[in-house]
Amino acid sequence: MLLSAQAYQKIDRELAKFPADQRQSAIMAALAIAQEEKGWLAPEVLEDVANYIGVPPIAVQEVATFYNMFDTRPVGKHKIAVCTNLPCALRDGEKAGDYLKRKLGVDYRETTPDGLFTLVEGECMGACGDSPVLIVNNKHMCVRMTEEKLDALVQGLKAQSQGESA
Ligand code: FES
């Protein structure tokens, strides 16, 4: 058992939404719960989730590697996914990504040396008209990200982390 009792309780609530022979339907929700707690999905966590749900490990592995919101490698405390799909790329999405690369001193799929930020390329988030679009920690969508707004975002996340570690 690698997760907390609360995490397994949450997974139980997800499992309760599906008939007994449809337990694999809870894989996505269970992975999200596990990732929220662990920060990323290590192989042993995937196996634990599979065992807990009662599905073959490969079924969990497939879901974890298919959706880019799941991290099967370690990431920084904050993951910033910049949408670089075509509609956004044509409307300053690439520019926003380049700005963040310079600002954070990392390339896509890299983490800052202090472990605070991982920058990745995201897929369309359905807000193409509001490019540049990015999503922070798979949850918080930010739109129309000018350089000023990117500065404020990074600053805010840094301050939040300092507050937590103080
Ligand atoms: S292409 Fe970026 S949100 Fe749709």
Short mmCIF file of N, CA and C and ligand atoms in Angstrom, two decimals:
data_model
loop_
_atom_site.label_atom_id
_atom_site.label_comp_id
_atom_site.label_asym_id
_atom_site.label_seq_id
_atom_site.Cartn_x
_atom_site.Cartn_y
_atom_site.Cartn_z
N MET A 1 0.85 -1.19 0.00
CA MET A 1 0.00 0.00 0.00
C MET A 1 0.88 1.24 0.00
N LEU A 2 0.88 1.96 -1.08
CA LEU A 2 1.80 3.10 -1.18
C LEU A 2 1.14 4.45 -0.94
N LEU A 3 -0.18 4.46 -0.97
CA LEU A 3 -0.89 5.73 -0.82
C LEU A 3 -1.46 5.86 0.60
N SER A 4 -1.92 7.05 0.90
CA SER A 4 -2.50 7.27 2.23
C SER A 4 -3.90 6.64 2.30
N ALA A 5 -4.37 6.46 3.52
CA ALA A 5 -5.72 5.90 3.71
C ALA A 5 -6.76 6.79 3.03
N GLN A 6 -6.53 8.11 3.10
CA GLN A 6 -7.49 9.04 2.46
C GLN A 6 -7.53 8.83 0.95
N ALA A 7 -6.35 8.60 0.38
CA ALA A 7 -6.31 8.41 -1.08
C ALA A 7 -7.08 7.15 -1.47
N TYR A 8 -6.89 6.07 -0.70
CA TYR A 8 -7.63 4.84 -1.03
C TYR A 8 -9.13 5.04 -0.83
N GLN A 9 -9.48 5.86 0.16
CA GLN A 9 -10.91 6.14 0.35
C GLN A 9 -11.48 6.86 -0.86
N LYS A 10 -10.69 7.81 -1.36
CA LYS A 10 -11.17 8.54 -2.56
C LYS A 10 -11.31 7.57 -3.74
N ILE A 11 -10.35 6.67 -3.87
CA ILE A 11 -10.43 5.69 -4.97
C ILE A 11 -11.67 4.80 -4.77
N ASP A 12 -11.94 4.45 -3.52
CA ASP A 12 -13.14 3.65 -3.24
C ASP A 12 -14.40 4.37 -3.73
N ARG A 13 -14.42 5.68 -3.50
CA ARG A 13 -15.61 6.45 -3.92
C ARG A 13 -15.74 6.43 -5.44
N GLU A 14 -14.60 6.47 -6.14
CA GLU A 14 -14.64 6.39 -7.61
C GLU A 14 -15.12 5.01 -8.05
N LEU A 15 -14.59 3.99 -7.39
CA LEU A 15 -14.96 2.62 -7.76
C LEU A 15 -16.45 2.39 -7.57
N ALA A 16 -17.01 3.05 -6.55
CA ALA A 16 -18.43 2.85 -6.23
C ALA A 16 -19.34 3.37 -7.34
N LYS A 17 -18.77 4.20 -8.23
CA LYS A 17 -19.60 4.77 -9.31
C LYS A 17 -19.84 3.78 -10.45
N PHE A 18 -19.07 2.67 -10.43
CA PHE A 18 -19.16 1.75 -11.57
C PHE A 18 -19.56 0.36 -11.11
N PRO A 19 -20.22 -0.41 -12.01
CA PRO A 19 -20.55 -1.80 -11.67
C PRO A 19 -19.26 -2.59 -11.43
N ALA A 20 -19.37 -3.68 -10.70
CA ALA A 20 -18.20 -4.47 -10.30
C ALA A 20 -17.37 -4.94 -11.50
N ASP A 21 -18.02 -5.18 -12.64
CA ASP A 21 -17.25 -5.67 -13.79
C ASP A 21 -16.69 -4.52 -14.64
N GLN A 22 -16.84 -3.30 -14.15
CA GLN A 22 -16.34 -2.13 -14.90
C GLN A 22 -15.31 -1.36 -14.09
N ARG A 23 -14.57 -2.08 -13.28
CA ARG A 23 -13.64 -1.39 -12.38
C ARG A 23 -12.57 -0.61 -13.13
N GLN A 24 -12.27 -1.03 -14.35
CA GLN A 24 -11.23 -0.32 -15.10
C GLN A 24 -11.67 1.12 -15.42
N SER A 25 -12.98 1.38 -15.33
CA SER A 25 -13.45 2.74 -15.61
C SER A 25 -12.94 3.74 -14.57
N ALA A 26 -12.49 3.24 -13.44
CA ALA A 26 -12.02 4.14 -12.38
C ALA A 26 -10.51 4.42 -12.48
N ILE A 27 -9.88 3.85 -13.50
CA ILE A 27 -8.41 3.99 -13.58
C ILE A 27 -7.99 5.45 -13.65
N MET A 28 -8.64 6.22 -14.53
CA MET A 28 -8.21 7.62 -14.69
C MET A 28 -8.32 8.38 -13.38
N ALA A 29 -9.46 8.25 -12.74
CA ALA A 29 -9.66 8.98 -11.49
C ALA A 29 -8.65 8.51 -10.43
N ALA A 30 -8.40 7.22 -10.39
CA ALA A 30 -7.47 6.68 -9.39
C ALA A 30 -6.06 7.21 -9.65
N LEU A 31 -5.69 7.27 -10.92
CA LEU A 31 -4.35 7.79 -11.23
C LEU A 31 -4.23 9.26 -10.85
N ALA A 32 -5.29 10.01 -11.09
CA ALA A 32 -5.27 11.44 -10.72
C ALA A 32 -5.09 11.58 -9.21
N ILE A 33 -5.77 10.75 -8.46
CA ILE A 33 -5.67 10.79 -6.99
C ILE A 33 -4.24 10.42 -6.57
N ALA A 34 -3.70 9.37 -7.18
CA ALA A 34 -2.35 8.93 -6.83
C ALA A 34 -1.32 9.99 -7.18
N GLN A 35 -1.50 10.60 -8.35
CA GLN A 35 -0.53 11.62 -8.78
C GLN A 35 -0.59 12.85 -7.88
N GLU A 36 -1.79 13.21 -7.52
CA GLU A 36 -1.97 14.36 -6.64
C GLU A 36 -1.18 14.14 -5.33
N GLU A 37 -1.23 12.92 -4.86
CA GLU A 37 -0.56 12.64 -3.58
C GLU A 37 0.95 12.45 -3.74
N LYS A 38 1.35 11.78 -4.80
CA LYS A 38 2.76 11.42 -4.94
C LYS A 38 3.57 12.40 -5.78
N GLY A 39 2.89 13.24 -6.53
CA GLY A 39 3.61 14.18 -7.40
C GLY A 39 3.84 13.63 -8.79
N TRP A 40 4.10 12.34 -8.89
CA TRP A 40 4.24 11.68 -10.20
C TRP A 40 3.97 10.19 -10.01
N LEU A 41 3.84 9.50 -11.14
CA LEU A 41 3.41 8.10 -11.06
C LEU A 41 4.58 7.16 -11.32
N ALA A 42 5.26 6.78 -10.26
CA ALA A 42 6.37 5.84 -10.38
C ALA A 42 5.82 4.46 -10.73
N PRO A 43 6.65 3.57 -11.30
CA PRO A 43 6.16 2.24 -11.69
C PRO A 43 5.49 1.51 -10.54
N GLU A 44 6.06 1.65 -9.33
CA GLU A 44 5.45 0.91 -8.21
C GLU A 44 4.09 1.49 -7.82
N VAL A 45 3.91 2.80 -8.09
CA VAL A 45 2.60 3.40 -7.80
C VAL A 45 1.57 2.88 -8.81
N LEU A 46 1.99 2.79 -10.06
CA LEU A 46 1.08 2.26 -11.10
C LEU A 46 0.65 0.83 -10.72
N GLU A 47 1.61 0.07 -10.27
CA GLU A 47 1.32 -1.31 -9.91
C GLU A 47 0.36 -1.38 -8.72
N ASP A 48 0.62 -0.49 -7.77
CA ASP A 48 -0.23 -0.45 -6.58
C ASP A 48 -1.67 -0.10 -6.95
N VAL A 49 -1.81 0.89 -7.84
CA VAL A 49 -3.15 1.30 -8.27
C VAL A 49 -3.83 0.13 -8.99
N ALA A 50 -3.09 -0.56 -9.84
CA ALA A 50 -3.65 -1.70 -10.58
C ALA A 50 -4.12 -2.77 -9.59
N ASN A 51 -3.26 -3.08 -8.63
CA ASN A 51 -3.63 -4.11 -7.64
C ASN A 51 -4.86 -3.70 -6.85
N TYR A 52 -4.88 -2.42 -6.48
CA TYR A 52 -5.99 -1.96 -5.64
C TYR A 52 -7.31 -2.02 -6.40
N ILE A 53 -7.25 -1.57 -7.66
CA ILE A 53 -8.49 -1.58 -8.45
C ILE A 53 -8.85 -3.02 -8.87
N GLY A 54 -7.80 -3.82 -9.02
CA GLY A 54 -8.05 -5.20 -9.44
C GLY A 54 -8.10 -5.34 -10.95
N VAL A 55 -7.20 -4.62 -11.61
CA VAL A 55 -7.10 -4.72 -13.08
C VAL A 55 -5.64 -5.06 -13.42
N PRO A 56 -5.39 -5.56 -14.63
CA PRO A 56 -4.00 -5.88 -14.99
C PRO A 56 -3.14 -4.61 -15.02
N PRO A 57 -1.90 -4.70 -14.54
CA PRO A 57 -1.02 -3.53 -14.53
C PRO A 57 -0.90 -2.86 -15.89
N ILE A 58 -0.96 -3.63 -16.95
CA ILE A 58 -0.80 -3.04 -18.29
C ILE A 58 -1.94 -2.06 -18.60
N ALA A 59 -3.13 -2.33 -18.07
CA ALA A 59 -4.28 -1.45 -18.32
C ALA A 59 -4.03 -0.07 -17.69
N VAL A 60 -3.44 -0.09 -16.52
CA VAL A 60 -3.13 1.17 -15.83
C VAL A 60 -1.97 1.88 -16.53
N GLN A 61 -0.99 1.10 -16.91
CA GLN A 61 0.17 1.63 -17.62
C GLN A 61 -0.26 2.35 -18.90
N GLU A 62 -1.18 1.73 -19.62
CA GLU A 62 -1.64 2.32 -20.90
C GLU A 62 -2.30 3.68 -20.68
N VAL A 63 -3.14 3.75 -19.68
CA VAL A 63 -3.82 5.03 -19.40
C VAL A 63 -2.80 6.08 -18.97
N ALA A 64 -1.88 5.67 -18.10
CA ALA A 64 -0.90 6.63 -17.55
C ALA A 64 0.01 7.19 -18.65
N THR A 65 0.31 6.38 -19.63
CA THR A 65 1.24 6.86 -20.67
C THR A 65 0.50 7.53 -21.83
N PHE A 66 -0.80 7.28 -21.93
CA PHE A 66 -1.55 7.87 -23.06
C PHE A 66 -1.90 9.34 -22.81
N TYR A 67 -2.31 9.66 -21.61
CA TYR A 67 -2.77 11.02 -21.33
C TYR A 67 -1.63 11.87 -20.80
N ASN A 68 -1.44 13.04 -21.41
CA ASN A 68 -0.25 13.79 -21.01
C ASN A 68 -0.41 14.55 -19.69
N MET A 69 -1.58 14.43 -19.08
CA MET A 69 -1.68 15.02 -17.73
C MET A 69 -1.04 14.10 -16.68
N PHE A 70 -0.78 12.86 -17.08
CA PHE A 70 -0.14 11.95 -16.12
C PHE A 70 1.37 11.97 -16.33
N ASP A 71 2.09 12.04 -15.23
CA ASP A 71 3.55 12.09 -15.29
C ASP A 71 4.12 10.77 -14.82
N THR A 72 4.76 10.08 -15.73
CA THR A 72 5.38 8.80 -15.36
C THR A 72 6.87 8.98 -15.11
N ARG A 73 7.29 10.25 -15.08
CA ARG A 73 8.66 10.56 -14.66
C ARG A 73 8.56 11.70 -13.66
N PRO A 74 9.57 11.87 -12.82
CA PRO A 74 9.48 12.93 -11.80
C PRO A 74 9.31 14.31 -12.44
N VAL A 75 8.53 15.14 -11.83
CA VAL A 75 8.36 16.52 -12.30
C VAL A 75 8.60 17.46 -11.12
N GLY A 76 8.76 18.75 -11.46
CA GLY A 76 8.95 19.74 -10.41
C GLY A 76 7.65 19.93 -9.63
N LYS A 77 7.75 20.80 -8.65
CA LYS A 77 6.57 21.05 -7.81
C LYS A 77 5.42 21.62 -8.64
N HIS A 78 5.76 22.45 -9.60
CA HIS A 78 4.74 23.03 -10.47
C HIS A 78 5.02 22.64 -11.91
N LYS A 79 4.02 22.08 -12.54
CA LYS A 79 4.18 21.73 -13.96
C LYS A 79 3.40 22.74 -14.80
N ILE A 80 4.12 23.38 -15.69
CA ILE A 80 3.46 24.36 -16.56
C ILE A 80 3.42 23.76 -17.96
N ALA A 81 2.22 23.53 -18.46
CA ALA A 81 2.06 22.97 -19.80
C ALA A 81 1.55 24.06 -20.74
N VAL A 82 2.38 24.42 -21.68
CA VAL A 82 2.01 25.48 -22.62
C VAL A 82 1.43 24.84 -23.88
N CYS A 83 0.27 25.29 -24.28
CA CYS A 83 -0.32 24.73 -25.50
C CYS A 83 0.45 25.24 -26.71
N THR A 84 1.02 24.29 -27.45
CA THR A 84 1.75 24.66 -28.67
C THR A 84 1.10 24.01 -29.89
N ASN A 85 -0.14 23.55 -29.75
CA ASN A 85 -0.84 23.03 -30.93
C ASN A 85 -1.06 24.18 -31.91
N LEU A 86 -1.35 23.80 -33.14
CA LEU A 86 -1.30 24.81 -34.20
C LEU A 86 -2.08 26.11 -33.95
N PRO A 87 -3.36 26.03 -33.59
CA PRO A 87 -4.08 27.32 -33.41
C PRO A 87 -3.39 28.24 -32.40
N CYS A 88 -2.89 27.66 -31.34
CA CYS A 88 -2.19 28.48 -30.34
C CYS A 88 -0.82 28.91 -30.86
N ALA A 89 -0.14 27.98 -31.51
CA ALA A 89 1.20 28.30 -32.02
C ALA A 89 1.14 29.51 -32.94
N LEU A 90 0.05 29.60 -33.70
CA LEU A 90 -0.08 30.72 -34.63
C LEU A 90 -0.42 32.02 -33.91
N ARG A 91 -0.82 31.89 -32.67
CA ARG A 91 -1.21 33.09 -31.92
C ARG A 91 -0.39 33.23 -30.65
N ASP A 92 0.90 33.29 -30.80
CA ASP A 92 1.83 33.58 -29.71
C ASP A 92 2.04 32.46 -28.69
N GLY A 93 1.47 31.28 -28.94
CA GLY A 93 1.69 30.16 -28.02
C GLY A 93 3.17 29.80 -27.94
N GLU A 94 3.81 29.72 -29.12
CA GLU A 94 5.25 29.39 -29.16
C GLU A 94 6.04 30.47 -28.43
N LYS A 95 5.61 31.71 -28.66
CA LYS A 95 6.33 32.83 -28.06
C LYS A 95 6.27 32.75 -26.54
N ALA A 96 5.09 32.42 -26.03
CA ALA A 96 4.94 32.30 -24.57
C ALA A 96 5.83 31.17 -24.05
N GLY A 97 5.87 30.06 -24.80
CA GLY A 97 6.72 28.94 -24.40
C GLY A 97 8.18 29.35 -24.39
N ASP A 98 8.59 30.06 -25.43
CA ASP A 98 9.99 30.49 -25.50
C ASP A 98 10.32 31.45 -24.36
N TYR A 99 9.36 32.29 -24.06
CA TYR A 99 9.60 33.25 -22.97
C TYR A 99 9.82 32.50 -21.64
N LEU A 100 8.96 31.50 -21.41
CA LEU A 100 9.11 30.72 -20.17
C LEU A 100 10.41 29.94 -20.16
N LYS A 101 10.80 29.42 -21.31
CA LYS A 101 12.08 28.69 -21.38
C LYS A 101 13.22 29.60 -20.95
N ARG A 102 13.22 30.81 -21.48
CA ARG A 102 14.29 31.76 -21.12
C ARG A 102 14.20 32.14 -19.66
N LYS A 103 12.98 32.42 -19.24
CA LYS A 103 12.79 32.88 -17.86
C LYS A 103 13.20 31.81 -16.84
N LEU A 104 12.81 30.57 -17.12
CA LEU A 104 13.08 29.49 -16.16
C LEU A 104 14.44 28.82 -16.42
N GLY A 105 15.00 29.08 -17.60
CA GLY A 105 16.30 28.49 -17.92
C GLY A 105 16.22 27.00 -18.19
N VAL A 106 15.09 26.54 -18.71
CA VAL A 106 14.95 25.12 -19.04
C VAL A 106 14.31 24.99 -20.43
N ASP A 107 14.43 23.80 -20.99
CA ASP A 107 13.75 23.49 -22.24
C ASP A 107 12.47 22.71 -21.88
N TYR A 108 11.66 22.40 -22.89
CA TYR A 108 10.49 21.56 -22.61
C TYR A 108 10.94 20.22 -22.05
N ARG A 109 10.16 19.69 -21.15
CA ARG A 109 10.41 18.41 -20.47
C ARG A 109 11.61 18.47 -19.53
N GLU A 110 11.97 19.70 -19.14
CA GLU A 110 13.05 19.83 -18.17
C GLU A 110 12.52 20.50 -16.89
N THR A 111 13.26 20.29 -15.82
CA THR A 111 12.88 20.83 -14.51
C THR A 111 13.98 21.78 -14.03
N THR A 112 13.57 22.86 -13.43
CA THR A 112 14.56 23.83 -12.92
C THR A 112 15.39 23.16 -11.82
N PRO A 113 16.65 23.56 -11.67
CA PRO A 113 17.53 22.91 -10.68
C PRO A 113 16.96 22.96 -9.25
N ASP A 114 16.15 23.96 -8.94
CA ASP A 114 15.58 24.02 -7.58
C ASP A 114 14.35 23.11 -7.43
N GLY A 115 14.00 22.42 -8.52
CA GLY A 115 12.89 21.46 -8.44
C GLY A 115 11.52 22.11 -8.42
N LEU A 116 11.47 23.41 -8.68
CA LEU A 116 10.18 24.10 -8.57
C LEU A 116 9.30 23.98 -9.82
N PHE A 117 9.95 24.07 -11.00
CA PHE A 117 9.14 24.13 -12.22
C PHE A 117 9.56 23.09 -13.26
N THR A 118 8.57 22.46 -13.84
CA THR A 118 8.80 21.64 -15.03
C THR A 118 7.97 22.27 -16.14
N LEU A 119 8.62 22.45 -17.28
CA LEU A 119 7.93 23.05 -18.42
C LEU A 119 7.66 21.96 -19.45
N VAL A 120 6.44 21.87 -19.93
CA VAL A 120 6.13 20.88 -20.96
C VAL A 120 5.25 21.52 -22.04
N GLU A 121 5.20 20.84 -23.18
CA GLU A 121 4.28 21.27 -24.22
C GLU A 121 2.94 20.59 -23.95
N GLY A 122 1.87 21.36 -24.01
CA GLY A 122 0.55 20.79 -23.76
C GLY A 122 -0.20 20.58 -25.06
N GLU A 123 -1.28 19.82 -24.97
CA GLU A 123 -2.16 19.63 -26.12
C GLU A 123 -3.31 20.64 -26.02
N CYS A 124 -4.06 20.76 -27.10
CA CYS A 124 -5.16 21.72 -27.14
C CYS A 124 -6.02 21.63 -25.88
N MET A 125 -6.27 22.77 -25.29
CA MET A 125 -7.04 22.81 -24.05
C MET A 125 -8.42 23.40 -24.29
N GLY A 126 -8.77 23.51 -25.56
CA GLY A 126 -10.11 23.97 -25.90
C GLY A 126 -10.33 25.45 -25.71
N ALA A 127 -9.25 26.20 -25.64
CA ALA A 127 -9.39 27.65 -25.45
C ALA A 127 -8.55 28.37 -26.49
N CYS A 128 -8.55 27.81 -27.70
CA CYS A 128 -7.64 28.28 -28.75
C CYS A 128 -7.78 29.78 -29.02
N GLY A 129 -9.01 30.31 -28.87
CA GLY A 129 -9.23 31.72 -29.14
C GLY A 129 -8.59 32.63 -28.11
N ASP A 130 -8.17 32.05 -27.01
CA ASP A 130 -7.59 32.84 -25.92
C ASP A 130 -6.10 32.60 -25.76
N SER A 131 -5.46 32.16 -26.83
CA SER A 131 -4.02 31.89 -26.79
C SER A 131 -3.26 33.16 -26.40
N PRO A 132 -2.09 33.05 -25.80
CA PRO A 132 -1.44 31.84 -25.31
C PRO A 132 -2.16 31.23 -24.09
N VAL A 133 -2.26 29.90 -24.13
CA VAL A 133 -2.98 29.18 -23.10
C VAL A 133 -2.01 28.23 -22.40
N LEU A 134 -2.14 28.13 -21.11
CA LEU A 134 -1.34 27.12 -20.42
C LEU A 134 -2.13 26.58 -19.24
N ILE A 135 -1.66 25.45 -18.76
CA ILE A 135 -2.35 24.85 -17.63
C ILE A 135 -1.29 24.51 -16.58
N VAL A 136 -1.60 24.91 -15.35
CA VAL A 136 -0.65 24.72 -14.26
C VAL A 136 -1.09 23.54 -13.41
N ASN A 137 -0.17 22.62 -13.21
CA ASN A 137 -0.42 21.44 -12.37
C ASN A 137 -1.68 20.69 -12.79
N ASN A 138 -1.90 20.62 -14.10
CA ASN A 138 -3.01 19.87 -14.69
C ASN A 138 -4.39 20.40 -14.29
N LYS A 139 -4.44 21.56 -13.66
CA LYS A 139 -5.71 22.00 -13.08
C LYS A 139 -6.09 23.42 -13.43
N HIS A 140 -5.13 24.33 -13.31
CA HIS A 140 -5.49 25.73 -13.41
C HIS A 140 -5.14 26.27 -14.79
N MET A 141 -6.18 26.57 -15.54
CA MET A 141 -5.95 27.06 -16.89
C MET A 141 -5.74 28.58 -16.86
N CYS A 142 -4.75 29.02 -17.60
CA CYS A 142 -4.46 30.46 -17.69
C CYS A 142 -4.51 30.83 -19.16
N VAL A 143 -5.20 31.92 -19.47
CA VAL A 143 -5.37 32.29 -20.88
C VAL A 143 -4.81 33.70 -21.14
N ARG A 144 -4.61 33.96 -22.43
CA ARG A 144 -4.07 35.26 -22.87
C ARG A 144 -2.83 35.64 -22.08
N MET A 145 -1.88 34.75 -22.06
CA MET A 145 -0.71 34.93 -21.21
C MET A 145 0.35 35.82 -21.85
N THR A 146 0.26 37.07 -21.55
CA THR A 146 1.28 38.02 -21.97
C THR A 146 2.54 37.79 -21.13
N GLU A 147 3.63 38.45 -21.51
CA GLU A 147 4.85 38.29 -20.72
C GLU A 147 4.64 38.78 -19.29
N GLU A 148 3.88 39.83 -19.13
CA GLU A 148 3.61 40.35 -17.78
C GLU A 148 2.85 39.30 -16.96
N LYS A 149 1.88 38.68 -17.60
CA LYS A 149 1.09 37.68 -16.87
C LYS A 149 1.94 36.44 -16.56
N LEU A 150 2.84 36.11 -17.47
CA LEU A 150 3.73 34.96 -17.22
C LEU A 150 4.65 35.26 -16.04
N ASP A 151 5.16 36.49 -16.01
CA ASP A 151 6.02 36.90 -14.89
C ASP A 151 5.24 36.76 -13.57
N ALA A 152 4.02 37.28 -13.59
CA ALA A 152 3.21 37.26 -12.36
C ALA A 152 2.90 35.82 -11.94
N LEU A 153 2.63 34.97 -12.92
CA LEU A 153 2.34 33.56 -12.62
C LEU A 153 3.53 32.90 -11.93
N VAL A 154 4.70 33.03 -12.54
CA VAL A 154 5.91 32.39 -11.99
C VAL A 154 6.19 32.95 -10.60
N GLN A 155 6.07 34.26 -10.48
CA GLN A 155 6.30 34.91 -9.19
C GLN A 155 5.34 34.36 -8.13
N GLY A 156 4.07 34.27 -8.51
CA GLY A 156 3.04 33.79 -7.58
C GLY A 156 3.31 32.37 -7.14
N LEU A 157 3.71 31.51 -8.08
CA LEU A 157 3.97 30.11 -7.73
C LEU A 157 5.20 30.00 -6.83
N LYS A 158 6.19 30.85 -7.11
CA LYS A 158 7.39 30.84 -6.25
C LYS A 158 7.01 31.26 -4.84
N ALA A 159 6.24 32.34 -4.74
CA ALA A 159 5.85 32.86 -3.44
C ALA A 159 5.03 31.81 -2.67
N GLN A 160 4.16 31.14 -3.40
CA GLN A 160 3.33 30.10 -2.79
C GLN A 160 4.21 28.98 -2.21
N SER A 161 5.23 28.59 -2.97
CA SER A 161 6.12 27.51 -2.51
C SER A 161 6.92 27.96 -1.29
N GLN A 162 7.35 29.23 -1.33
CA GLN A 162 8.13 29.73 -0.18
C GLN A 162 7.24 29.75 1.06
N GLY A 163 5.99 30.17 0.86
CA GLY A 163 5.04 30.23 1.97
C GLY A 163 4.84 28.85 2.58
N GLU A 164 4.76 27.83 1.69
CA GLU A 164 4.53 26.47 2.18
C GLU A 164 5.71 25.92 2.95
N SER A 165 6.94 26.32 2.48
CA SER A 165 8.12 25.75 3.14
C SER A 165 8.53 26.57 4.36
N ALA A 166 7.87 27.75 4.55
CA ALA A 166 8.26 28.60 5.69
C ALA A 166 7.71 28.03 6.98
S1 FES B 1 -4.76 24.86 -29.75
FE1 FES B 1 -4.21 25.68 -27.84
S2 FES B 1 -6.03 25.65 -26.69
FE2 FES B 1 -6.55 24.82 -28.59
#
